[in-house]
Coordinates of N, CA and C and ligand atoms in Angstrom, one line a residue:
X1 N 14.5 -4.4 19.0 CA 13.6 -5.1 18.0 C 12.3 -4.6 18.3
X2 N 11.6 -4.4 17.3 CA 10.1 -4.1 17.5 C 9.3 -4.8 16.9
X3 N 8.5 -5.5 17.6 CA 7.4 -6.4 17.2 C 6.4 -5.7 16.7
X4 N 5.8 -5.8 15.4 CA 4.7 -5.1 14.8 C 3.5 -5.9 15.1
X5 N 2.4 -5.4 15.6 CA 1.3 -6.0 16.1 C 1.6 -7.1 17.0
X6 N 2.2 -6.9 18.3 CA 2.6 -8.0 19.0 C 1.4 -9.0 19.4
X7 N 0.3 -8.5 19.7 CA -0.8 -9.3 19.9 C -1.7 -9.5 18.7
X8 N -1.7 -10.7 18.1 CA -2.4 -10.7 16.7 C -3.9 -10.6 17.2
X9 N -4.6 -9.6 16.5 CA -5.8 -9.3 16.7 C -6.8 -10.2 15.7
X10 N -8.0 -10.2 16.1 CA -8.8 -11.3 15.6 C -8.9 -10.8 14.0
X11 N -9.4 -9.5 13.9 CA -9.3 -8.9 12.5 C -8.7 -7.5 12.4
X12 N -7.6 -7.5 11.6 CA -6.9 -6.2 11.6 C -7.8 -5.1 10.8
X13 N -8.0 -3.9 11.4 CA -8.7 -3.1 10.8 C -7.9 -2.1 9.9
X14 N -8.3 -2.1 8.6 CA -7.6 -1.4 7.5 C -8.1 -0.2 6.9
X15 N -7.3 0.7 6.5 CA -7.8 1.9 5.7 C -7.0 1.7 4.4
X16 N -7.7 1.7 3.3 CA -7.0 1.8 2.1 C -6.8 3.1 1.5
X17 N -5.7 3.8 1.2 CA -5.6 5.0 0.5 C -5.1 4.7 -1.0
X18 N -6.0 5.3 -1.9 CA -5.5 4.9 -3.1 C -6.1 6.1 -4.2
X19 N -5.7 6.3 -5.2 CA -5.8 7.4 -6.2 C -6.3 6.9 -7.6
X20 N -6.5 5.6 -7.7 CA -6.8 5.5 -9.2 C -7.7 4.3 -9.3
X21 N -7.4 3.2 -10.0 CA -8.0 2.2 -10.5 C -8.5 1.2 -9.4
X22 N -7.7 0.8 -8.5 CA -8.0 0.1 -7.3 C -8.1 -1.5 -7.6
X23 N -7.2 -2.0 -8.3 CA -7.2 -3.3 -8.4 C -6.4 -4.2 -7.2
X24 N -5.5 -3.5 -6.7 CA -4.9 -4.0 -5.3 C -5.9 -4.0 -4.4
X25 N -6.7 -2.8 -4.3 CA -7.8 -2.9 -3.2 C -8.7 -4.1 -3.5
X26 N -9.1 -4.4 -4.6 CA -9.9 -5.4 -5.1 C -9.2 -6.8 -4.5
X27 N -8.0 -6.9 -4.9 CA -7.3 -8.2 -4.6 C -7.2 -8.4 -3.1
X28 N -7.2 -7.4 -2.3 CA -7.1 -7.5 -0.8 C -8.4 -7.8 -0.4
X29 N -9.4 -7.3 -0.9 CA -10.8 -7.5 -0.4 C -11.2 -9.0 -0.7
X30 N -10.6 -9.4 -2.0 CA -10.9 -10.7 -2.6 C -10.5 -11.6 -1.6
X31 N -9.0 -11.4 -0.9 CA -8.4 -12.5 -0.2 C -9.1 -12.5 1.2
X32 N -9.7 -11.3 1.6 CA -10.5 -11.3 3.0 C -11.7 -12.2 2.8
X33 N -12.4 -12.0 1.6 CA -13.6 -12.8 1.5 C -13.4 -14.3 1.2
X34 N -12.3 -14.6 0.3 CA -12.3 -15.9 -0.2 C -11.1 -16.9 0.5
X35 N -10.3 -16.2 1.2 CA -9.2 -16.8 1.8 C -9.0 -16.6 3.3
X36 N -10.0 -16.0 3.8 CA -10.1 -15.8 5.3 C -8.8 -15.0 5.9
X37 N -8.4 -13.9 4.9 CA -7.4 -13.0 5.7 C -8.1 -12.3 6.8
X38 N -7.4 -12.4 8.1 CA -8.0 -11.9 9.1 C -7.9 -10.3 9.2
X39 N -8.5 -9.6 8.3 CA -8.7 -8.1 8.2 C -9.9 -7.6 7.6
X40 N -10.2 -6.4 8.0 CA -11.4 -5.9 7.4 C -11.3 -4.4 6.9
X41 N -11.5 -4.2 5.8 CA -11.4 -2.9 5.2 C -12.4 -1.7 5.7
X42 N -12.1 -1.0 6.6 CA -13.0 -0.3 7.5 C -13.5 1.1 6.6
X43 N -12.3 1.6 5.6 CA -12.5 2.8 4.8 C -11.7 2.8 3.7
X44 N -12.2 3.3 2.6 CA -11.2 3.6 1.4 C -11.2 5.1 1.3
X45 N -10.1 5.6 1.1 CA -9.8 7.1 1.0 C -9.0 7.4 0.0
X46 N -9.7 8.4 -1.1 CA -8.9 8.7 -2.3 C -8.8 10.3 -2.2
X47 N -7.8 10.6 -2.8 CA -7.4 12.1 -2.9 C -8.0 12.5 -4.4
X48 N -8.7 11.7 -5.1 CA -9.1 12.0 -6.3 C -10.6 11.7 -6.6
X49 N -11.5 12.6 -6.8 CA -12.9 12.4 -6.6 C -13.4 11.3 -7.6
X50 N -12.8 11.4 -8.9 CA -13.1 10.5 -9.9 C -12.5 9.0 -9.8
X51 N -11.6 8.7 -8.8 CA -10.9 7.5 -8.8 C -11.8 6.3 -8.8
X52 N -11.7 5.5 -9.8 CA -12.4 4.1 -9.9 C -12.6 3.4 -8.4
X53 N -11.5 3.5 -7.7 CA -11.4 2.7 -6.5 C -12.6 3.2 -5.6
X54 N -13.1 4.4 -5.6 CA -14.2 4.9 -4.8 C -15.4 4.2 -5.0
X55 N -15.7 4.0 -6.4 CA -17.1 3.4 -7.0 C -16.7 1.9 -6.6
X56 N -15.7 1.2 -6.7 CA -15.6 -0.1 -6.6 C -15.9 -0.5 -5.1
X57 N -15.2 0.4 -4.1 CA -15.5 0.1 -2.6 C -17.1 0.4 -2.3
X58 N -17.6 1.3 -2.9 CA -18.9 1.6 -2.5 C -19.8 0.5 -3.0
X59 N -19.6 -0.1 -4.2 CA -20.5 -1.3 -4.7 C -20.1 -2.6 -3.7
X60 N -19.1 -2.6 -3.1 CA -18.8 -3.7 -2.2 C -19.4 -3.4 -0.6
X61 N -19.9 -2.2 -0.6 CA -20.6 -1.8 0.7 C -19.5 -1.3 1.8
X62 N -18.4 -0.9 1.2 CA -17.3 -0.4 2.1 C -17.2 1.3 2.0
X63 N -17.4 1.7 3.1 CA -17.1 3.3 3.1 C -16.1 3.8 2.3
X64 N -16.5 4.8 1.5 CA -15.5 5.2 0.6 C -15.5 6.8 0.7
X65 N -14.3 7.5 0.8 CA -14.5 9.0 0.9 C -13.4 9.5 0.0
X66 N -13.9 10.7 -0.5 CA -13.0 11.6 -1.2 C -12.5 12.7 -0.3
X67 N -11.2 12.8 0.0 CA -10.8 13.8 0.8 C -9.9 14.7 -0.2
X68 N -10.4 16.0 -0.4 CA -9.8 16.9 -1.3 C -8.6 17.6 -0.7
X69 N -7.5 17.2 -1.2 CA -6.3 17.9 -0.4 C -6.3 19.4 -0.8
X70 N -7.0 19.9 -1.8 CA -7.0 21.3 -2.2 C -8.0 22.1 -1.3
X71 N -8.7 21.5 -0.3 CA -9.6 22.2 0.4 C -8.9 22.5 1.8
X72 N -7.7 22.1 2.0 CA -6.9 22.5 3.3 C -5.8 23.4 2.8
X73 N -5.5 24.3 3.7 CA -4.5 25.2 3.8 C -3.2 24.7 3.4
X74 N -2.7 23.8 4.0 CA -1.5 23.1 3.7 C -1.6 21.6 3.9
X75 N -0.3 20.9 3.7 CA -0.3 19.4 3.6 C -0.7 19.1 5.1
X76 N -0.1 19.7 6.1 CA -0.3 19.3 7.6 C -1.6 19.2 7.9
X77 N -2.5 20.2 7.5 CA -4.0 20.2 7.8 C -4.8 19.0 7.1
X78 N -4.3 19.0 5.8 CA -4.8 17.7 5.2 C -4.5 16.4 5.8
X79 N -3.3 16.3 6.2 CA -2.9 15.1 6.9 C -3.6 14.9 8.3
X80 N -3.9 16.0 8.9 CA -4.6 15.9 10.2 C -6.0 15.3 9.9
X81 N -6.7 15.6 8.8 CA -7.9 15.2 8.5 C -7.9 13.7 8.2
X82 N -7.0 13.3 7.5 CA -6.7 12.0 7.2 C -6.6 11.2 8.7
X83 N -5.8 11.6 9.5 CA -5.5 10.9 10.9 C -7.0 10.7 11.4
X84 N -7.7 12.1 11.5 CA -8.9 12.1 12.1 C -9.7 11.0 11.6
X85 N -10.0 10.9 10.3 CA -10.8 10.1 9.8 C -10.3 8.6 10.1
X86 N -9.1 8.3 9.9 CA -8.4 7.0 10.4 C -8.9 6.6 11.7
X87 N -8.6 7.6 12.6 CA -9.0 7.2 14.0 C -10.5 7.1 14.2
X88 N -11.4 7.7 13.4 CA -12.7 7.7 13.6 C -13.2 6.1 13.1
X89 N -12.4 5.7 12.2 CA -12.7 4.2 11.9 C -12.0 3.3 12.5
X90 N -11.2 3.6 13.6 CA -10.4 2.8 14.3 C -9.4 2.0 13.5
X91 N -8.8 2.6 12.6 CA -7.9 2.0 11.6 C -6.5 1.5 12.5
X92 N -6.2 0.3 12.2 CA -4.8 -0.1 12.8 C -3.6 -0.3 11.8
X93 N -4.0 -0.4 10.5 CA -3.1 -0.5 9.6 C -3.5 0.2 8.4
X94 N -2.6 1.2 7.8 CA -2.9 2.0 6.6 C -2.3 1.3 5.4
X95 N -2.9 1.1 4.3 CA -2.5 0.4 3.2 C -2.4 1.3 2.0
X96 N -1.3 1.8 1.6 CA -1.2 2.6 0.3 C -1.3 1.7 -0.9
X97 N -2.3 1.9 -1.7 CA -2.4 1.0 -2.9 C -2.6 1.9 -4.1
X98 N -1.6 2.4 -4.6 CA -1.7 3.3 -5.8 C -2.1 4.7 -5.2
X99 N -1.6 5.0 -4.2 CA -1.8 6.4 -3.5 C -0.8 7.3 -4.1
X100 N -1.0 8.4 -5.0 CA -0.1 9.2 -5.6 C 0.4 10.3 -4.8
X101 N 0.2 10.3 -3.5 CA 0.9 11.4 -2.8 C 1.9 11.1 -1.8
X102 N 2.8 11.8 -1.6 CA 3.8 11.5 -0.6 C 3.4 12.2 1.0
X103 N 3.3 11.1 1.9 CA 2.8 11.4 3.1 C 3.8 12.1 3.9
X104 N 3.6 13.0 4.8 CA 4.5 13.8 5.5 C 4.4 13.3 7.0
X105 N 5.3 14.1 7.7 CA 5.5 13.9 9.1 C 4.1 13.7 9.8
X106 N 3.2 14.5 9.5 CA 2.1 14.7 10.4 C 1.3 13.3 10.3
X107 N 1.2 12.7 9.1 CA 0.5 11.4 9.1 C 1.3 10.3 9.6
X108 N 2.8 10.2 9.1 CA 3.6 9.1 9.4 C 3.7 9.0 10.8
X109 N 3.9 10.1 11.5 CA 4.2 10.0 13.1 C 2.9 9.4 13.7
X110 N 1.7 9.7 13.2 CA 0.5 9.2 13.9 C 0.6 7.6 13.7
X111 N 0.9 7.3 12.5 CA 0.9 5.7 12.2 C 2.1 5.1 12.0
X112 N 3.2 5.3 12.6 CA 4.5 4.9 12.5 C 4.5 3.4 12.5
X113 N 5.2 2.7 11.4 CA 5.3 1.3 11.3 C 3.7 0.8 11.2
X114 N 3.0 1.6 10.9 CA 1.5 1.0 10.6 C 1.0 1.5 9.4
X115 N 1.9 1.9 8.4 CA 1.6 2.3 6.9 C 2.5 1.3 6.1
X116 N 1.8 0.6 5.2 CA 2.6 0.0 4.2 C 2.3 0.5 2.9
X117 N 3.1 0.1 1.8 CA 2.9 0.6 0.4 C 3.3 -0.4 -0.5
X118 N 2.7 -0.5 -1.6 CA 3.0 -1.5 -2.8 C 3.8 -0.5 -3.9
X119 N 4.9 -1.0 -4.2 CA 5.7 -0.3 -5.3 C 5.9 -1.2 -6.5
X120 N 5.8 -0.9 -7.7 CA 6.0 -1.8 -8.8 C 7.4 -1.8 -9.4
X121 N 8.3 -2.0 -8.4 CA 9.7 -2.2 -8.7 C 10.5 -3.0 -7.6
X122 N 11.6 -3.5 -8.0 CA 12.5 -4.1 -6.9 C 13.2 -2.9 -6.1
X123 N 12.7 -2.5 -5.2 CA 13.4 -1.4 -4.4 C 14.8 -1.9 -3.7
X124 N 15.7 -1.1 -3.8 CA 15.7 0.4 -3.9 C 15.9 0.8 -5.4
X125 N 15.7 -0.1 -6.4 CA 15.8 0.3 -7.7 C 14.4 0.9 -8.1
X126 N 14.5 2.0 -9.0 CA 13.4 2.7 -9.5 C 12.4 3.0 -8.6
X127 N 12.6 3.8 -7.5 CA 11.7 4.6 -6.7 C 10.9 5.7 -7.4
X128 N 9.7 6.1 -6.8 CA 9.1 7.3 -7.5 C 8.2 6.9 -8.6
X129 N 7.8 7.9 -9.4 CA 6.9 7.7 -10.4 C 7.4 6.7 -11.5
X130 N 6.4 6.1 -12.4 CA 6.7 5.4 -13.5 C 7.8 4.4 -13.5
X131 N 7.7 3.6 -12.5 CA 8.7 2.7 -11.9 C 9.0 1.4 -13.1
X132 N 7.8 1.1 -13.7 CA 7.9 0.1 -14.7 C 8.5 0.8 -16.0
X133 N 8.2 1.9 -16.3 CA 9.0 2.5 -17.4 C 10.4 2.7 -17.3
X134 N 10.6 3.0 -16.0 CA 12.1 3.3 -15.6 C 12.8 2.1 -15.8
X135 N 12.3 0.8 -15.5 CA 12.8 -0.5 -15.6 C 13.1 -0.9 -17.1
X136 N 12.0 -0.6 -17.8 CA 12.1 -1.0 -19.1 C 13.3 -0.3 -20.0
X137 N 13.3 1.1 -19.7 CA 14.3 2.0 -20.2 C 15.7 1.7 -19.8
X138 N 15.7 1.2 -18.5 CA 17.1 1.0 -18.0 C 17.7 -0.1 -18.6
X139 N 16.8 -1.2 -19.0 CA 17.3 -2.5 -19.7 C 17.6 -3.5 -18.6
X140 N 17.0 -3.5 -17.5 CA 17.0 -4.5 -16.4 C 16.4 -5.9 -17.1
X141 N 17.2 -6.9 -16.5 CA 16.7 -8.3 -17.0 C 15.1 -8.8 -16.0
X142 N 15.4 -8.2 -15.0 CA 14.3 -8.6 -13.7 C 13.8 -7.3 -13.2
X143 N 12.6 -7.4 -12.8 CA 12.0 -6.3 -12.2 C 10.9 -7.1 -11.2
X144 N 10.0 -6.4 -10.8 CA 9.0 -6.9 -9.9 C 8.3 -5.8 -8.9
X145 N 7.9 -6.3 -7.8 CA 7.3 -5.4 -6.8 C 7.6 -5.6 -5.3
X146 N 7.4 -4.6 -4.7 CA 8.0 -4.5 -3.2 C 6.8 -4.1 -2.5
X147 N 6.7 -4.8 -1.2 CA 5.8 -4.1 -0.1 C 6.7 -3.7 1.0
X148 N 6.6 -2.5 1.3 CA 7.4 -1.9 2.4 C 6.7 -1.0 3.4
X149 N 7.4 -1.0 4.6 CA 6.9 0.1 5.6 C 7.1 1.4 5.1
X150 N 6.4 2.4 5.4 CA 6.3 3.8 4.8 C 7.1 4.6 6.0
X151 N 8.2 5.2 5.5 CA 9.0 6.1 6.4 C 8.8 7.6 5.7
X152 N 9.9 8.3 6.3 CA 9.7 9.9 5.7 C 10.1 10.1 4.1
X153 N 10.8 8.8 3.7 CA 11.3 9.2 2.3 C 10.6 8.6 1.3
X154 N 10.9 8.7 0.1 CA 10.1 8.2 -1.1 C 10.6 6.8 -1.4
X155 N 9.5 5.8 -1.0 CA 9.9 4.5 -1.3 C 11.2 3.8 -0.6
X156 N 11.4 4.5 0.5 CA 12.7 4.1 1.1 C 12.6 3.2 2.4
X157 N 11.3 3.1 3.0 CA 11.1 2.3 4.2 C 11.5 0.8 4.2
X158 N 11.5 0.1 5.4 CA 11.9 -1.1 5.5 C 11.2 -2.2 4.6
X159 N 11.7 -3.1 3.9 CA 11.2 -4.0 3.0 C 10.6 -5.2 3.5
X160 N 9.3 -5.5 3.4 CA 8.4 -6.5 4.0 C 8.7 -7.8 3.1
X161 N 8.2 -7.7 1.7 CA 8.3 -8.6 0.7 C 8.6 -8.2 -0.6
X162 N 9.0 -9.0 -1.3 CA 9.5 -8.7 -2.8 C 9.1 -9.7 -3.6
X163 N 8.6 -9.5 -4.8 CA 8.3 -10.6 -5.9 C 9.1 -10.2 -7.1
X164 N 9.7 -11.2 -7.9 CA 10.7 -11.0 -9.1 C 9.7 -11.5 -10.4
X165 N 9.8 -10.7 -11.4 CA 9.4 -11.1 -12.7 C 10.5 -10.8 -13.8
X166 N 10.4 -11.7 -14.8 CA 11.5 -11.3 -15.8 C 11.0 -10.1 -16.6
X167 N 12.1 -9.4 -17.3 CA 11.8 -8.3 -18.3 C 12.2 -9.0 -19.6
X168 N 11.3 -9.1 -20.8 CA 11.6 -9.7 -22.0 C 12.0 -8.5 -22.9
X169 N 12.8 -8.8 -23.8 CA 13.4 -7.8 -24.7 C 12.3 -7.0 -25.4
X170 N 11.2 -7.7 -25.8 CA 10.0 -6.8 -26.4 C 9.1 -6.2 -25.5
X171 N 9.4 -6.3 -24.1 CA 8.6 -5.7 -23.2 C 8.4 -4.2 -23.4
X172 N 7.4 -3.6 -23.2 CA 7.0 -2.1 -23.0 C 6.4 -2.0 -21.8
X173 N 6.1 -0.6 -21.4 CA 5.8 -0.4 -20.0 C 4.5 -1.0 -19.7
X174 N 3.7 -1.1 -20.8 CA 2.3 -1.9 -20.5 C 2.5 -3.4 -20.2
X175 N 3.2 -4.0 -21.0 CA 3.3 -5.5 -20.7 C 4.0 -5.8 -19.5
X176 N 5.0 -4.9 -19.2 CA 5.8 -5.3 -18.0 C 4.8 -4.9 -16.6
X177 N 4.0 -3.8 -16.9 CA 3.1 -3.4 -15.7 C 2.1 -4.6 -15.5
X178 N 1.5 -5.2 -16.5 CA 0.7 -6.3 -16.3 C 1.2 -7.4 -15.6
X179 N 2.5 -7.9 -15.9 CA 3.1 -8.8 -15.4 C 3.5 -8.7 -13.9
X180 N 3.9 -7.4 -13.7 CA 4.1 -7.1 -12.0 C 2.8 -7.0 -11.4
X181 N 1.8 -6.6 -12.0 CA 0.6 -6.3 -11.2 C -0.1 -7.6 -10.8
X182 N 0.1 -8.7 -11.6 CA -0.3 -10.1 -10.9 C 0.3 -10.4 -9.7
X183 N 1.7 -10.1 -9.6 CA 2.4 -10.2 -8.5 C 2.0 -9.4 -7.3
X184 N 1.7 -8.1 -7.7 CA 1.2 -7.3 -6.5 C -0.1 -7.7 -6.0
X185 N -1.0 -8.2 -6.8 CA -2.2 -8.9 -6.2 C -2.0 -10.0 -5.2
X186 N -0.9 -10.6 -5.4 CA -0.5 -11.8 -4.5 C 0.2 -11.3 -3.3
X187 N 1.1 -10.4 -3.5 CA 2.1 -9.8 -2.4 C 1.4 -9.0 -1.4
X188 N 0.6 -8.0 -1.9 CA 0.1 -7.2 -0.9 C -0.8 -7.8 0.3
X189 N -1.7 -8.7 -0.3 CA -2.6 -9.5 0.9 C -1.6 -10.3 1.7
X190 N -0.6 -10.9 1.0 CA 0.3 -11.7 1.9 C 1.0 -10.9 2.8
X191 N 1.4 -9.8 2.7 CA 2.0 -8.7 3.6 C 0.9 -8.3 4.8
X192 N -0.1 -8.1 4.4 CA -1.2 -7.7 5.3 C -1.5 -9.1 6.3
X193 N -1.4 -10.1 5.7 CA -1.5 -11.4 6.5 C -0.5 -11.5 7.5
X194 N 0.7 -11.3 7.2 CA 2.0 -11.4 8.1 C 1.8 -10.4 9.2
X195 N 1.4 -9.2 8.9 CA 1.0 -8.3 9.9 C -0.2 -8.6 10.9
X196 N -1.2 -9.1 10.1 CA -2.5 -9.5 11.1 C -2.0 -10.6 11.9
X197 N -1.1 -11.5 11.5 CA -0.8 -12.5 12.4 C 0.3 -12.3 13.5
X198 N 0.8 -10.9 13.4 CA 1.7 -10.6 14.3 C 2.9 -11.2 14.2
X199 N 3.3 -11.3 12.7 CA 4.7 -12.2 12.5 C 5.7 -11.4 11.9
X200 N 5.5 -10.0 12.2 CA 6.8 -9.2 11.5 C 7.5 -8.4 12.8
X201 N 8.7 -8.4 12.6 CA 9.5 -7.7 13.6 C 10.5 -6.9 12.9
X202 N 10.6 -5.7 13.5 CA 11.5 -4.6 12.8 C 12.8 -4.5 13.5
X203 N 14.0 -4.8 13.0 CA 15.3 -4.7 13.5 C 16.2 -3.7 12.7
X204 N 16.1 -2.5 13.3 CA 16.8 -1.5 12.5 C 16.0 -1.3 11.2
X205 N 16.5 -1.4 10.0 CA 15.7 -1.4 8.8 C 15.3 -2.8 8.3
X206 N 15.8 -3.7 9.0 CA 15.4 -5.1 8.4 C 14.2 -5.8 9.1
X207 N 13.4 -6.3 8.3 CA 12.2 -6.7 8.7 C 12.2 -8.3 8.8
X208 N 12.1 -8.9 9.9 CA 12.2 -10.3 10.1 C 10.9 -10.9 10.2
X209 N 10.8 -12.0 9.4 CA 9.3 -12.7 9.5 C 9.5 -14.0 10.2
X210 N 8.5 -13.9 11.3 CA 8.7 -15.0 12.3 C 7.9 -16.1 11.9
X211 N 8.3 -17.4 12.3 CA 7.5 -18.4 11.8 C 6.1 -18.7 12.4
Ligands
GRF301 C1 0.2 -0.3 -8.8 O1 1.1 -0.7 -9.9 C2 1.0 0.1 -7.6 O2 2.1 -0.6 -7.4 C3 1.4 1.5 -8.0 O3 0.1 2.0 -8.4 C4 -0.6 1.0 -9.2 C5 -2.0 0.9 -8.5 O4 -2.8 0.2 -9.2 N1 1.7 2.1 -6.5 P1 -4.4 -0.3 -8.6 O5 -5.0 1.2 -8.5 O6 -4.2 -0.9 -7.4 O7 -4.9 -0.9 -9.9

């Protein structure tokens, strides 16, 4: 059994990796400021120069870096740079919040069980892209979101928390996405809190939540 963050640290140092809008980043930062989540976002990293998340972070005075994957010879070198930056910022937990790239061995090995992701579906249903659209098209009655540890697969890592929302007959991708997003904003900070408090234990692919 592997205890994640066995010694609760006073403030867990985070990197947020994001490719777009950054509402999950904002929710996390809000929880830190307003509800004493014992964490600090050391750096926000994006693979897209125009990602609104970068501007949002800068406005809050948080270091925000665009790292262009295209400037590296291959994925390994790009990920080595990600590791270098995270180490420079003394990152303890990497939070993927709408980060649209699949991370490979180089990064995952360096931060094994120190990377979490938020996915807008109830995994293992609807992994990958356009999860909300997949759920609407499939005709499920319920969907939701999942926070999980990141392993080598696509959205396959051990599940930390899930939240369920109903899917209504007249839902489209947009309306369902909005309903799920509200839950994401609650769930992601909650998962970070559990880790910051040293309350997660990994048993195979099962995550135990300690009292
Ligand atoms: C969220 O729906 C997240 O689950 C998915 O990408 C979206 C990111 O939204 N992985 P935001 O950039 O946090 O607003």
